[in-house]
Every structure is written in C-alpha cells, then in structure tokens.
C-alpha cells in the first residue's frame, strides 16, 4: 500500500518538478508547443509581461519560483539525469532578468 500513488500526491508532484511536464506531455502524445525549458521560460515571461496588469505580482511569480526551486534542487544533486549545470544557470539568469522587467 505504500507504493500506490495517491491523487493528492500526484497533484503535488507537478508543482515540485514543473520543468518535467513538457516531456511528460510529449510522451503521452500531447501536442506540446515545446519541451525546451529555455523556450518555455521565455514564453512565460512574455506572457507575464503582457498580462501583468491582470494579475498580482505573486500570481505571476509563483510559477517562476517553482522552476527556480527545481533548478536549485537539481543543481545540488550529483547525478546528471536532467539539465546540464550550464543550462540550469542560463535558465536561472533568464528568470532573474525577466523579473527585473516585471
């Protein structure tokens, strides 16, 4: 019983690993616009800038915070299963630069 996935835990997983969602959607046959995290972050920042008058800063920044937390967690791990460290740093810098414009 400890290995069964519970629905409330499955919902939390995507909050913990948002960068993994594109690859999962693609593997399920969904027509995802991109699985490249750099492009996804750029598109989200463009969206946030275009809609910043409709949402609070907290609402716009929460998805970026979740991505930064995933990058922080992945960066601190020794295994190389995900993004390269250089790619993580580029994503982090892109988010930081995007927040300046918000």
mmCIF file of C-alpha atoms in Angstrom:
data_model
loop_
_atom_site.group_PDB
_atom_site.id
_atom_site.type_symbol
_atom_site.label_atom_id
_atom_site.label_comp_id
_atom_site.label_asym_id
_atom_site.label_seq_id
_atom_site.Cartn_x
_atom_site.Cartn_y
_atom_site.Cartn_z
ATOM 1 C CA UNK A 1 0.000 0.000 0.000
ATOM 2 C CA UNK A 2 2.919 2.385 0.489
ATOM 3 C CA UNK A 3 3.792 2.274 -3.227
ATOM 4 C CA UNK A 4 0.378 3.360 -4.513
ATOM 5 C CA UNK A 5 0.151 6.882 -5.863
ATOM 6 C CA UNK A 6 -2.463 8.914 -4.111
ATOM 7 C CA UNK A 7 -4.291 11.596 -6.092
ATOM 8 C CA UNK A 8 -3.290 14.453 -3.791
ATOM 9 C CA UNK A 9 0.368 13.450 -4.029
ATOM 10 C CA UNK A 10 0.221 13.199 -7.823
ATOM 11 C CA UNK A 11 -1.014 16.795 -7.924
ATOM 12 C CA UNK A 12 1.871 17.984 -5.793
ATOM 13 C CA UNK A 13 4.467 16.332 -7.983
ATOM 14 C CA UNK A 14 3.932 18.712 -10.908
ATOM 15 C CA UNK A 15 4.395 21.644 -8.541
ATOM 16 C CA UNK A 16 7.718 20.229 -7.435
ATOM 17 C CA UNK A 17 9.036 19.441 -10.948
ATOM 18 C CA UNK A 18 7.421 21.890 -13.401
ATOM 19 C CA UNK A 19 10.208 21.604 -15.980
ATOM 20 C CA UNK A 20 9.460 17.898 -16.383
ATOM 21 C CA UNK A 21 5.880 18.484 -17.516
ATOM 22 C CA UNK A 22 6.716 19.209 -21.162
ATOM 23 C CA UNK A 23 8.474 15.871 -21.633
ATOM 24 C CA UNK A 24 5.640 14.032 -19.894
ATOM 25 C CA UNK A 25 3.019 15.722 -22.072
ATOM 26 C CA UNK A 26 5.005 14.834 -25.169
ATOM 27 C CA UNK A 27 5.384 11.195 -24.092
ATOM 28 C CA UNK A 28 1.607 10.994 -23.659
ATOM 29 C CA UNK A 29 1.109 12.075 -27.258
ATOM 30 C CA UNK A 30 0.055 15.614 -26.487
ATOM 31 C CA UNK A 31 0.944 18.354 -28.935
ATOM 32 C CA UNK A 32 3.095 20.433 -26.648
ATOM 33 C CA UNK A 33 4.405 23.599 -28.276
ATOM 34 C CA UNK A 34 7.891 22.964 -26.899
ATOM 35 C CA UNK A 35 9.737 20.733 -24.487
ATOM 36 C CA UNK A 36 12.718 23.099 -24.416
ATOM 37 C CA UNK A 37 12.715 24.721 -20.967
ATOM 38 C CA UNK A 38 14.502 27.820 -22.284
ATOM 39 C CA UNK A 39 11.729 28.483 -24.807
ATOM 40 C CA UNK A 40 9.037 27.713 -22.224
ATOM 41 C CA UNK A 41 10.528 30.216 -19.746
ATOM 42 C CA UNK A 42 10.866 32.887 -22.438
ATOM 43 C CA UNK A 43 7.242 32.382 -23.481
ATOM 44 C CA UNK A 44 6.025 32.522 -19.896
ATOM 45 C CA UNK A 45 7.974 35.726 -19.242
ATOM 46 C CA UNK A 46 6.451 37.267 -22.379
ATOM 47 C CA UNK A 47 3.002 36.208 -21.140
ATOM 48 C CA UNK A 48 3.681 37.612 -17.667
ATOM 49 C CA UNK A 49 4.763 40.958 -19.106
ATOM 50 C CA UNK A 50 1.726 41.132 -21.380
ATOM 51 C CA UNK A 51 -0.734 40.309 -18.589
ATOM 52 C CA UNK A 52 0.914 41.948 -15.593
ATOM 53 C CA UNK A 53 -1.968 44.387 -15.121
ATOM 54 C CA UNK A 54 -4.439 41.495 -14.794
ATOM 55 C CA UNK A 55 -2.638 39.555 -12.057
ATOM 56 C CA UNK A 56 -0.792 40.237 -8.842
ATOM 57 C CA UNK A 57 2.986 40.016 -8.792
ATOM 58 C CA UNK A 58 2.697 36.944 -6.557
ATOM 59 C CA UNK A 59 0.457 35.174 -9.078
ATOM 60 C CA UNK A 60 2.877 35.904 -11.912
ATOM 61 C CA UNK A 61 5.986 34.953 -9.961
ATOM 62 C CA UNK A 62 4.772 31.707 -8.392
ATOM 63 C CA UNK A 63 5.429 29.541 -11.498
ATOM 64 C CA UNK A 64 8.895 31.095 -11.778
ATOM 65 C CA UNK A 65 9.569 30.367 -8.110
ATOM 66 C CA UNK A 66 8.632 26.717 -8.652
ATOM 67 C CA UNK A 67 11.042 26.474 -11.587
ATOM 68 C CA UNK A 68 13.842 28.107 -9.586
ATOM 69 C CA UNK A 69 13.260 25.649 -6.748
ATOM 70 C CA UNK A 70 13.528 22.729 -9.176
ATOM 71 C CA UNK A 71 16.738 24.199 -10.588
ATOM 72 C CA UNK A 72 18.125 24.663 -7.076
ATOM 73 C CA UNK A 73 17.299 21.062 -6.178
ATOM 74 C CA UNK A 74 18.709 19.651 -9.420
ATOM 75 C CA UNK A 75 21.847 21.788 -9.181
ATOM 76 C CA UNK A 76 22.648 20.471 -5.714
ATOM 77 C CA UNK A 77 22.394 16.817 -6.772
ATOM 78 C CA UNK A 78 25.367 14.863 -8.032
ATOM 79 C CA UNK A 79 23.646 12.786 -10.713
ATOM 80 C CA UNK A 80 23.429 14.095 -14.260
ATOM 81 C CA UNK A 81 19.994 12.828 -15.244
ATOM 82 C CA UNK A 82 18.471 16.186 -16.158
ATOM 83 C CA UNK A 83 19.706 19.502 -17.452
ATOM 84 C CA UNK A 84 23.393 20.334 -17.572
ATOM 85 C CA UNK A 85 24.594 22.747 -14.915
ATOM 86 C CA UNK A 86 25.297 25.380 -17.569
ATOM 87 C CA UNK A 87 21.715 25.108 -18.836
ATOM 88 C CA UNK A 88 20.406 25.468 -15.291
ATOM 89 C CA UNK A 89 22.460 28.625 -14.829
ATOM 90 C CA UNK A 90 21.194 30.061 -18.131
ATOM 91 C CA UNK A 91 17.584 29.378 -17.097
ATOM 92 C CA UNK A 92 18.163 30.921 -13.683
ATOM 93 C CA UNK A 93 19.693 34.038 -15.264
ATOM 94 C CA UNK A 94 16.799 34.300 -17.752
ATOM 95 C CA UNK A 95 14.282 34.203 -14.909
ATOM 96 C CA UNK A 96 16.252 36.745 -12.890
ATOM 97 C CA UNK A 97 16.459 39.086 -15.890
ATOM 98 C CA UNK A 98 12.756 38.606 -16.641
ATOM 99 C CA UNK A 99 11.795 39.529 -13.089
ATOM 100 C CA UNK A 100 13.577 42.862 -13.479
ATOM 101 C CA UNK A 101 11.090 43.761 -16.235
ATOM 102 C CA UNK A 102 8.070 42.725 -14.179
#
